[in-house]
Amino acid sequence: MKTFTRLLLASSIATALLSGCDNKAADAQTTRIQEGVQENTQDAAQTASALPSPVETFGKPVIYQVLPRLFGNTNTTNKPWGTIEENGVGKFSDFTPGALQEIRALGANYIWYTGALHHAVVRDYTEFGIANDDPDVIKGRAGSPYAVKDYYSVNPDLAEDPGKRLQEFKVLIKRSHDAGLKVIIDIVPNHVARNYHSLAKPEGVRDFGADDNTSVAYARDNNFYYVPGEPFQVPQAEDGYQPLNGETHPLVDGEFKEVPAKWTGNGSRAPQPAQGDWYETVKINFGVRPDGSHDFAELPQDYAQKDFRAHAAFWADKDVPSSWQKFREITDYWLAFGVDGFRYDMSGMVPVEFWSYLNSSIKMQKPDALLLAEIYQPDLYRDYIHLGKMDYLYDKVGTYDAIRAVMEGKAGTDPLVDIQHSLEGIEDNMLRFLENHDEQRIASPEFAGSAEAGKPAMVVSATISGAPTLVYFGQELGEPGAGDAGFGKASRTTIFDYWSVPTIRRWNNEGAFNGENLSESEQQLRDFYQRLMQFSSESEALQGEYLDLHKFNRTQSEGYGDRQFAFARWAGNERLVVVANFADAEQKLTLKLPTELVQQWNLKDGQYPLQEQLAGNVDAALQVEGGEGAIALELKPQDSVILKLDN
């Protein structure tokens, strides 16, 4: 069977890399298996088995996103544009069993190691056979995690011994699993580093672009797009920008040899991209012609109703572009390595047919793999879920943007009703978050200016659907993202520079991860996040039915306004009412429950005690009279309640 063959390939590759095996017999076996990968048979679609995770998770996924480069770094220098020697760097080894156990205790059941893959960096690793990267085409000194240089290796910065970096990451995956955490890494299909070159690629795997016809702008099996006859030119600097802030460096000369020029990652076709373009990356060709038409088989629309097995069968006898095959080889490799899922960067810039091909392949090997897509086009959401076989998509331009506007006092909560209605049928596929590496920190002055403002928002975000909740490291401590790190500016914790995160340093407490150095307010905030995340990951009701209570209460309830938001959730014997107060003042109100909910819950006239699930100190009761319900509440500023009906 093809599935079994591919598993053997990935497993043998990982084993060879970790052991340093180089004997000819092993190489010959790997080559034979690789040849088997290319065989297209219907067997691939007959069964899904093979790579179960050693960790079982239940309930709503809670994903903890962390940059290893920053997580364990306790160096307090934080000099803008500082080197590793000056500012320090976190290591895989900083994720000790104790640290991982505390992340698990926060309620997380997945950990997303952002920046784990080998991306371009300004650091000399030539003694390990790694070519130096040119600062003229790197953002920052530590480099962007989304300019991947070698898809089959990990960032040498993060290893105690860069020569054993894959072994160290393998051990980290094992520690994570032992702590009850599944592991997610990034796959960045839209673009790669300008200086992409894999040292660790398995026998028989070819680098991106190695076999391209560079005399044409486009060919289906070219991995890149080209500007024939034109050399690449480094962008003209704007606003006084200088690589490495003007520091002298042997490779900083305003030049980077690339002939002919490739299209830039964000799609710029100019041989000299602009400073604001993703000039550190080149765009991958997925068989999309320059005019936007497709050079691959079209997936029939009725496949939106078919499962991943049918999708795998559809592609089994199809000839697909080279880039498709290369990314399948990459995900095969990391699945066998022990990874439990992938976060796909800018997936909306890649055709949905490719996702059907790749994701069905992944699910055939590992049905419980978590597949998360960064996408910002609501008109594509349903296609990417049903046709592309994504598990979850970013809910950025809907829920995040609307809640952010409430937190900043720029809008009320009314728009949330229509947003949730627009997501009907896919609401449980939409990842909820308030922070990530692209967004400003809640506590930064440029956003809400206070971590407290995030509390009602987080309650709504975490309980409004059955979809995963993302917590960005330091969010649970009120990290403000202060400081100009160099390329990375204040309000967003830098992903481009060597830096450390003050709140995480305090929580770290010299490796104890006991929070003793946190302020009282930071400890209280983390306790709030822990209670909320643990509840959300365990609650049956949060994966059940939903009824909006906001629109009804806006017209029917005294004291309820557009700084509050309420809804009901229920499943089995668990019935919940969630009320969030975004106001910075105490709010007295009487929340009304409509007749349809009272009937749905089969409630008779009378009084029902309510148990508060977060703080546990709210004395409330549901009064049912004449088929309608009412709950008298006093909500503190920026406070929320999750009320459970006592059976």
XYZ file of C-alpha atoms in Angstrom:
647
model
C 0.000 0.000 0.000
C 1.155 3.511 -0.799
C 0.349 4.780 2.678
C 2.516 2.111 4.254
C 5.295 2.765 1.755
C 5.317 6.469 2.509
C 5.381 5.782 6.235
C 8.395 3.561 5.785
C 10.091 6.295 3.796
C 9.480 8.983 6.378
C 10.444 6.720 9.254
C 13.655 5.580 7.597
C 14.604 9.145 6.745
C 14.119 10.337 10.309
C 16.037 7.394 11.700
C 18.928 7.940 9.323
C 19.137 11.622 10.177
C 19.073 11.039 13.881
C 21.618 8.264 13.854
C 23.935 9.727 11.242
C 23.556 6.502 9.232
C 25.321 6.619 5.895
C 25.845 3.020 4.868
C 25.101 2.118 1.278
C 22.581 -0.581 2.110
C 20.446 1.871 4.075
C 20.697 4.417 1.287
C 19.654 1.850 -1.294
C 16.652 0.856 0.794
C 15.618 4.495 1.228
C 15.885 5.039 -2.536
C 13.663 2.040 -3.232
C 11.086 3.294 -0.783
C 11.187 6.764 -2.295
C 10.449 5.275 -5.678
C 7.455 3.608 -4.098
C 6.202 7.002 -2.860
C 5.582 8.019 -6.449
C 3.388 4.996 -7.181
C -0.225 6.098 -7.390
C -2.565 3.336 -6.310
C -6.104 3.228 -5.007
C -4.763 1.549 -1.849
C -3.960 4.991 -0.431
C -7.646 5.729 -0.019
C -8.740 2.461 1.543
C -7.721 2.963 5.153
C -6.561 5.612 7.590
C -4.287 4.349 10.310
C -0.581 4.218 10.939
C 0.605 7.207 12.970
C -1.550 7.718 16.049
C -0.306 10.371 18.441
C 1.079 9.097 21.753
C -1.063 11.798 23.378
C -4.866 11.706 23.572
C -6.792 14.961 23.813
C -10.449 15.510 24.595
C -12.749 18.473 24.404
C -11.930 21.839 22.866
C -8.309 22.158 21.732
C -6.291 24.819 23.560
C -3.144 25.795 21.659
C -0.215 27.475 23.393
C 1.915 29.338 20.847
C 5.520 29.978 21.797
C 8.747 31.174 20.163
C 11.535 28.925 21.477
C 14.065 31.657 20.602
C 12.493 33.884 23.260
C 10.858 31.495 25.730
C 13.870 30.368 27.767
C 16.007 33.470 27.315
C 16.602 35.050 30.732
C 19.178 37.595 29.534
C 17.891 41.051 30.526
C 20.077 43.145 28.178
C 17.565 43.541 25.338
C 19.776 45.775 23.237
C 18.161 46.826 19.919
C 19.767 44.825 17.088
C 21.734 42.897 19.729
C 23.642 39.715 18.912
C 23.180 36.344 20.570
C 26.240 37.114 22.683
C 24.673 40.391 23.828
C 20.999 39.494 24.164
C 21.046 35.720 24.531
C 18.729 33.181 22.934
C 16.349 30.495 24.159
C 17.007 26.832 23.472
C 14.939 23.687 22.957
C 16.385 22.503 26.261
C 14.667 25.381 28.100
C 11.396 23.515 27.677
C 12.042 21.368 30.710
C 9.521 18.813 31.974
C 8.557 21.367 34.631
C 7.981 24.133 32.100
C 5.894 21.871 29.876
C 3.880 20.598 32.833
C 3.014 24.201 33.749
C 1.908 24.907 30.170
C -0.246 21.791 30.302
C -1.622 22.898 33.678
C -2.659 26.171 32.056
C -5.182 24.088 30.129
C -3.221 23.720 26.891
C -3.258 20.389 25.095
C -1.283 21.554 22.030
C 1.976 23.486 21.849
C 2.927 25.347 18.682
C 6.690 25.790 18.386
C 6.904 28.870 16.175
C 10.239 29.311 14.426
C 11.430 25.756 15.042
C 12.286 25.136 11.391
C 15.645 26.262 9.997
C 15.105 29.766 8.671
C 17.598 32.368 7.465
C 19.663 33.919 10.299
C 22.577 36.360 10.523
C 25.018 34.088 12.280
C 28.028 32.083 11.177
C 27.362 28.349 11.285
C 29.788 27.410 8.527
C 31.615 24.976 10.835
C 28.433 22.885 10.647
C 28.309 23.086 6.865
C 25.625 25.780 6.848
C 26.120 28.594 4.332
C 25.964 32.132 5.689
C 22.827 34.144 4.939
C 23.023 37.645 3.480
C 21.653 40.379 5.791
C 20.583 42.326 2.684
C 17.736 39.801 2.283
C 16.992 39.057 5.933
C 14.609 40.913 8.227
C 16.231 41.506 11.586
C 19.301 39.739 12.902
C 17.613 36.573 14.112
C 15.565 36.360 10.908
C 11.909 35.722 10.162
C 10.554 32.277 11.095
C 8.619 32.524 7.832
C 11.692 32.622 5.583
C 12.437 28.889 5.780
C 15.908 27.928 4.534
C 15.806 24.161 5.110
C 12.497 22.341 5.501
C 14.194 19.184 6.753
C 16.045 20.738 9.649
C 15.554 23.047 12.616
C 16.987 26.403 13.637
C 20.614 25.929 14.793
C 20.191 28.897 17.158
C 17.902 26.742 19.282
C 20.258 23.821 19.857
C 22.854 23.420 22.582
C 24.907 21.650 19.916
C 23.943 22.916 16.435
C 25.397 19.754 14.935
C 22.781 17.739 16.836
C 19.872 20.113 16.398
C 17.519 17.486 14.942
C 18.234 15.107 17.805
C 17.522 17.879 20.319
C 14.212 18.715 18.661
C 13.258 15.042 18.581
C 13.856 14.879 22.330
C 11.759 18.030 22.831
C 8.855 16.421 20.993
C 9.156 13.423 23.314
C 9.203 15.692 26.398
C 6.151 17.527 25.089
C 4.273 14.283 24.570
C 5.266 13.091 28.028
C 3.737 16.276 29.445
C 0.448 15.596 27.636
C 0.998 18.139 24.852
C 0.656 17.504 21.141
C 3.151 19.346 18.926
C 2.407 21.729 16.053
C 4.972 23.309 13.733
C 4.655 25.785 10.868
C 4.521 24.907 7.211
C 4.933 27.972 4.979
C 3.765 26.851 1.523
C 3.481 30.227 -0.187
C 7.168 31.173 0.006
C 10.661 30.121 1.114
C 13.838 31.991 1.995
C 15.660 33.604 -0.892
C 18.689 31.520 0.002
C 16.824 28.199 0.331
C 19.173 25.237 0.458
C 18.557 22.059 2.410
C 21.491 20.237 3.936
C 19.306 17.693 5.693
C 17.020 16.680 2.826
C 16.652 12.913 2.468
C 18.305 10.956 -0.293
C 16.483 11.523 -3.572
C 14.715 14.725 -2.493
C 15.532 17.716 -4.684
C 15.709 21.316 -3.417
C 13.089 23.824 -4.453
C 14.134 25.238 -7.803
C 16.907 22.722 -8.426
C 15.285 21.480 -11.654
C 13.579 24.714 -12.772
C 13.758 26.050 -16.317
C 14.857 29.598 -15.471
C 14.551 30.858 -19.050
C 10.762 31.204 -18.743
C 8.567 33.135 -16.329
C 6.378 30.101 -15.695
C 6.357 26.370 -16.228
C 4.006 24.055 -14.350
C 6.791 22.060 -12.724
C 9.015 25.018 -11.954
C 8.990 25.620 -8.208
C 9.482 29.383 -8.634
C 8.380 32.169 -10.966
C 11.088 34.117 -12.784
C 11.829 37.438 -14.445
C 13.908 36.078 -17.351
C 17.020 38.059 -18.195
C 16.734 40.334 -15.163
C 18.969 40.047 -12.074
C 17.499 40.492 -8.619
C 18.172 43.835 -6.953
C 18.022 44.519 -3.236
C 15.149 46.906 -2.377
C 15.863 50.608 -2.113
C 15.956 51.517 1.561
C 13.105 53.596 2.941
C 12.877 55.666 6.124
C 16.615 55.357 6.737
C 16.535 51.554 7.040
C 19.906 49.798 6.975
C 20.522 46.063 7.350
C 21.771 45.306 10.872
C 21.121 48.989 11.652
C 24.221 50.000 9.671
C 26.640 47.644 11.391
C 29.619 46.621 9.276
C 29.247 43.098 7.935
C 31.133 41.387 5.092
C 27.918 40.476 3.264
C 26.159 43.840 3.658
C 26.938 45.452 0.312
C 23.503 46.164 -1.144
C 23.732 43.133 -3.393
C 22.401 39.589 -3.482
C 23.196 37.385 -6.454
C 20.071 35.908 -8.018
C 19.952 35.562 -11.812
C 17.335 35.617 -13.078
C 15.284 37.345 -10.409
C 12.472 35.349 -8.818
C 9.056 36.672 -7.908
C 8.937 37.858 -4.296
C 6.921 36.028 -1.625
C 3.962 38.397 -1.605
C 3.659 38.112 -5.383
C 5.725 41.103 -6.517
C 6.982 40.427 -10.051
C 9.551 43.238 -10.049
C 13.239 42.254 -10.173
C 13.699 44.892 -7.460
C 10.930 44.487 -4.879
C 9.912 47.367 -2.626
C 11.075 47.689 0.969
C 7.559 46.806 2.115
C 7.429 43.595 0.068
C 8.344 40.207 1.495
C 11.714 40.624 -0.171
C 13.433 38.058 2.057
C 11.337 35.310 0.430
C 10.470 33.967 -3.026
C 7.021 32.827 -4.088
C 6.323 29.142 -4.682
C 4.593 28.113 -7.920
C 1.733 25.670 -7.346
C 0.736 25.382 -10.977
C -1.026 28.746 -11.071
C -0.214 30.538 -14.319
C 0.702 34.247 -14.215
C -2.787 35.072 -15.534
C -4.344 33.250 -12.556
C -5.571 30.183 -14.429
C -4.753 26.729 -13.090
C -2.484 24.061 -14.552
C -3.812 21.077 -12.580
C -6.945 18.969 -12.226
C -10.031 20.761 -10.906
C -11.614 19.277 -7.815
C -15.359 18.685 -8.405
C -17.618 20.734 -6.143
C -19.395 17.645 -4.810
C -16.131 16.733 -3.059
C -17.132 19.304 -0.440
C -19.374 16.552 0.948
C -16.738 13.805 0.726
C -14.240 12.768 3.396
C -10.446 12.792 3.202
C -10.358 9.197 1.968
C -12.307 10.152 -1.135
C -10.009 13.143 -1.655
C -6.949 10.913 -1.396
C -8.477 8.563 -3.956
C -9.214 11.460 -6.313
C -5.568 12.556 -6.378
C -4.112 9.037 -6.473
C -4.032 8.879 -10.275
C -3.506 12.585 -10.983
C -0.314 14.167 -12.271
C 0.348 17.121 -9.960
C 2.876 20.002 -10.037
C 6.344 19.444 -8.600
C 5.787 21.850 -5.683
C 2.795 19.799 -4.521
C 4.948 16.684 -4.311
C 7.732 18.518 -2.492
C 5.420 19.716 0.266
C 3.934 16.242 0.622
C 7.460 14.875 1.131
C 8.026 17.559 3.786
C 4.871 16.802 5.760
C 5.490 13.045 5.464
C 8.890 13.594 7.017
C 7.645 15.627 9.968
C 4.715 13.312 10.686
C 7.146 10.416 10.994
C 9.380 12.622 13.135
C 6.565 12.836 15.710
C 4.826 16.119 14.931
C 1.047 16.089 15.545
C -0.119 18.890 13.283
C 0.695 21.906 11.186
C -0.111 25.589 11.156
C -0.155 26.745 7.538
C 1.106 30.265 6.922
C -0.867 32.431 4.455
C -2.803 29.433 3.163
C -5.279 31.625 1.284
C -2.509 32.456 -1.206
C -2.305 28.790 -2.236
C -5.004 27.030 -4.328
C -7.586 24.950 -2.488
C -6.920 21.911 -4.696
C -3.402 21.704 -3.302
C -4.828 21.633 0.212
C -7.163 18.791 -0.731
C -4.158 16.873 -2.049
C -1.856 17.567 0.914
C -4.342 17.377 3.768
C -5.950 14.149 2.560
C -2.452 12.670 2.358
C -1.736 13.768 5.936
C -5.058 12.456 7.248
C -4.500 9.093 5.561
C -1.398 8.740 7.687
C -2.520 10.512 10.842
C -6.293 11.025 11.033
C -6.016 13.017 14.262
C -3.428 15.480 12.889
C -4.483 19.073 13.598
C -4.445 21.229 10.453
C -4.754 24.982 11.036
C -4.838 27.588 8.268
C -4.000 31.274 8.422
C -6.509 32.819 6.031
C -8.201 36.208 5.871
C -10.760 35.814 3.050
C -14.219 34.950 4.463
C -15.521 34.113 0.990
C -13.020 31.228 0.896
C -13.683 29.844 4.369
C -16.136 27.102 3.427
C -14.096 25.955 0.439
C -10.931 25.662 2.519
C -12.753 23.641 5.174
C -14.857 21.380 2.950
C -12.777 21.156 -0.222
C -9.356 21.872 1.301
C -9.933 19.578 4.282
C -8.669 22.072 6.852
C -9.643 21.426 10.448
C -9.512 25.054 11.543
C -9.130 28.538 10.076
C -8.127 31.867 11.621
C -11.162 33.886 12.724
C -9.328 37.191 12.328
C -11.416 39.474 10.124
C -14.597 38.468 11.928
C -14.555 37.736 15.648
C -11.060 39.034 16.467
C -11.516 42.370 14.719
C -14.983 42.872 16.232
C -13.903 42.023 19.793
C -10.828 44.189 19.445
C -13.007 47.145 18.472
C -15.083 46.592 21.641
C -11.950 46.407 23.803
C -10.639 49.647 22.324
C -13.978 51.415 22.816
C -14.397 51.933 19.069
C -17.555 49.839 18.747
C -20.168 47.987 20.756
C -20.898 44.276 20.914
C -23.871 44.296 18.510
C -21.785 43.257 15.421
C -20.827 39.987 17.126
C -24.361 38.680 16.591
C -24.202 38.927 12.803
C -20.632 37.626 12.704
C -21.610 34.465 14.541
C -24.618 34.059 12.269
C -22.366 34.399 9.194
C -20.251 31.492 10.473
C -23.201 29.161 10.941
C -22.169 25.636 10.086
C -18.431 26.342 10.341
C -18.296 28.139 13.697
C -16.534 25.156 15.280
C -13.834 25.338 12.582
C -12.790 28.920 13.383
C -9.775 29.348 15.674
C -10.370 32.054 18.290
C -7.498 34.217 19.506
C -6.748 37.664 20.936
C -2.970 37.571 20.490
C -0.490 35.860 18.219
C 2.876 36.756 16.696
C 1.258 39.015 14.081
C -1.009 40.973 16.422
C -0.346 43.617 19.044
C -0.284 42.631 22.691
C -3.527 43.394 24.542
C -1.665 45.222 27.311
C 0.324 47.408 24.900
C -0.648 51.099 24.780
C -1.175 50.667 21.053
C -3.998 48.186 21.754
C -6.073 48.120 24.949
C -3.370 49.337 27.344
C -4.425 46.868 30.020
C -4.466 43.092 30.312
C -7.701 43.377 32.293
C -9.485 44.497 29.135
C -8.709 41.102 27.679
C -10.590 39.149 30.334
C -14.188 39.540 29.082
C -12.902 39.250 25.526
C -11.149 35.995 26.349
C -14.249 34.556 28.001
C -16.316 35.275 24.880
C -13.550 34.069 22.574
C -13.032 30.808 24.466
C -16.668 29.852 25.024
C -18.626 31.068 21.988
C -17.892 27.939 19.930
C -16.339 24.491 19.995
C -13.325 25.692 18.022
C -9.802 25.836 19.474
C -8.566 28.724 21.578
C -5.067 30.084 21.038
C -3.019 31.569 23.883
C 0.178 33.380 22.877
C 2.999 32.936 25.374
C 3.008 35.812 27.864
C -0.612 36.719 27.126
C -1.638 34.953 30.324
C 0.806 37.225 32.215
C -0.239 40.539 30.649
C 2.920 40.915 28.541
C 2.819 44.422 26.931
C 5.392 43.768 24.184
C 7.285 46.923 25.070
C 10.653 47.884 23.628
C 12.086 48.544 20.184
C 13.998 45.337 19.499
C 15.514 46.463 16.207
C 13.575 45.256 13.212
C 10.700 44.292 15.491
C 8.915 47.281 16.993
C 7.094 47.761 20.286
C 3.574 46.380 20.896
C 4.274 43.084 19.097
C 6.780 40.735 20.692
C 9.510 40.586 18.074
C 9.852 37.573 15.804
C 12.893 39.047 14.012
C 15.401 39.800 16.796
C 17.320 38.242 19.682
C 15.309 39.365 22.684
C 13.746 38.233 25.925
C 10.235 38.642 27.305
C 10.106 40.245 30.776
C 6.948 38.549 32.054
C 8.142 35.141 30.843
C 11.514 35.740 32.512
C 9.768 36.430 35.802
C 7.562 33.357 35.452
C 10.655 31.306 34.540
C 12.367 32.196 37.823
C 15.687 30.564 36.924
C 14.032 27.468 35.531
C 11.620 26.859 38.407
C 8.610 28.075 36.380
C 6.765 28.707 39.624
C 5.832 32.353 39.054
C 7.210 33.479 42.403
C 8.725 36.579 40.798
C 5.466 37.604 39.164
C 3.561 40.565 40.533
C 0.277 39.891 42.313
C -1.703 41.135 39.314
C 0.290 38.875 36.956
C -0.331 35.874 39.196
C -4.045 36.658 39.344
C -4.229 37.035 35.577
C -2.510 33.706 35.007
C -4.881 32.091 37.475
C -7.818 33.520 35.492
C -6.455 32.126 32.224
C -5.793 28.770 33.848
C -9.329 28.468 35.200
C -10.869 29.577 31.903
C -8.708 27.366 29.667
C -9.132 24.312 31.862
C -12.886 24.805 31.923
C -13.127 25.368 28.176
C -11.101 22.268 27.354
C -13.268 20.074 29.584
C -16.790 21.481 29.152
C -19.219 19.332 27.187
C -21.581 22.261 26.625
C -18.981 24.306 24.767
C -19.039 21.685 22.034
C -22.803 21.644 21.930
C -25.638 24.018 21.049
C -25.469 27.825 20.935
C -28.165 30.459 21.276
C -27.547 34.197 21.105
C -29.030 36.080 24.075
C -27.629 39.478 23.129
C -30.153 40.661 20.571
C -33.095 39.659 22.781
C -31.663 41.392 25.842
C -30.825 44.607 23.985
C -34.558 45.297 23.751
C -35.932 43.355 26.716
C -33.527 43.750 29.615
C -32.947 46.617 31.987
C -29.282 47.545 32.412
C -28.104 45.471 29.450
C -26.360 47.444 26.677
C -23.779 47.315 23.927
C -20.907 46.852 26.401
C -22.288 43.464 27.417
C -22.563 40.227 25.486
C -24.465 37.066 26.434
C -25.289 33.651 25.019
C -26.309 30.158 26.110
C -24.446 26.873 25.513
C -25.649 23.376 26.257
C -25.046 19.680 25.644
C -26.091 16.610 27.588
C -26.741 17.588 31.190
C -24.589 20.731 31.095
C -26.445 24.014 30.537
C -24.545 27.308 30.615
C -25.268 31.014 30.420
C -22.260 33.214 29.584
C -22.359 36.950 30.281
C -19.420 39.272 29.623
C -19.137 42.884 30.764
C -16.751 44.917 28.603
C -17.566 48.126 30.491
C -14.988 49.649 32.837
C -17.743 50.229 35.387
C -19.916 47.937 37.492
C -23.082 46.874 35.714
C -26.355 45.827 37.339
C -28.695 44.048 34.967
C -31.433 41.489 34.665
C -30.617 39.005 31.942
C -33.695 37.580 30.228
C -33.899 34.086 28.754
C -36.372 33.785 25.869
C -39.213 31.271 25.796
C -37.477 29.145 23.160
C -34.516 28.502 25.497
C -36.724 27.813 28.520
C -38.638 25.276 26.445
C -35.447 23.791 25.005
C -34.138 23.283 28.530
C -37.555 21.943 29.634
C -37.770 24.323 32.590
C -40.920 24.710 34.677
C -41.827 27.861 36.571
C -39.677 28.231 39.645
C -36.213 29.167 40.855
C -33.048 27.356 39.765
C -29.670 27.825 41.489
C -26.749 28.752 39.239
C -23.133 27.802 39.853
C -20.452 30.196 38.611
C -17.684 28.230 36.861
C -14.760 30.677 36.913
C -14.481 32.453 40.264
C -17.180 30.448 41.991
C -18.210 33.405 44.161
C -21.281 34.668 42.306
C -24.596 34.172 44.051
C -27.150 33.932 41.251
C -30.369 32.138 40.420
C -32.579 31.702 37.397
C -36.197 32.668 37.972
C -38.636 31.138 35.477
C -42.108 32.612 35.329
C -44.668 32.401 32.569
C -42.295 30.574 30.266
C -39.540 33.195 30.420
C -36.398 33.292 32.513
C -34.580 36.088 34.341
C -31.213 36.296 36.124
C -30.368 39.293 38.294
C -26.641 40.075 38.104
C -24.104 42.556 39.376
C -21.029 42.430 37.165
C -17.784 44.042 38.187
C -15.868 46.161 35.676
C -14.514 44.018 32.808
C -15.841 40.912 34.518
C -17.640 37.862 33.180
C -19.607 34.926 34.504
C -20.160 31.407 33.223
C -23.288 30.236 35.002
C -24.154 26.564 35.113
C -27.727 25.518 35.746
C -27.853 23.242 38.768
C -29.657 20.086 37.758
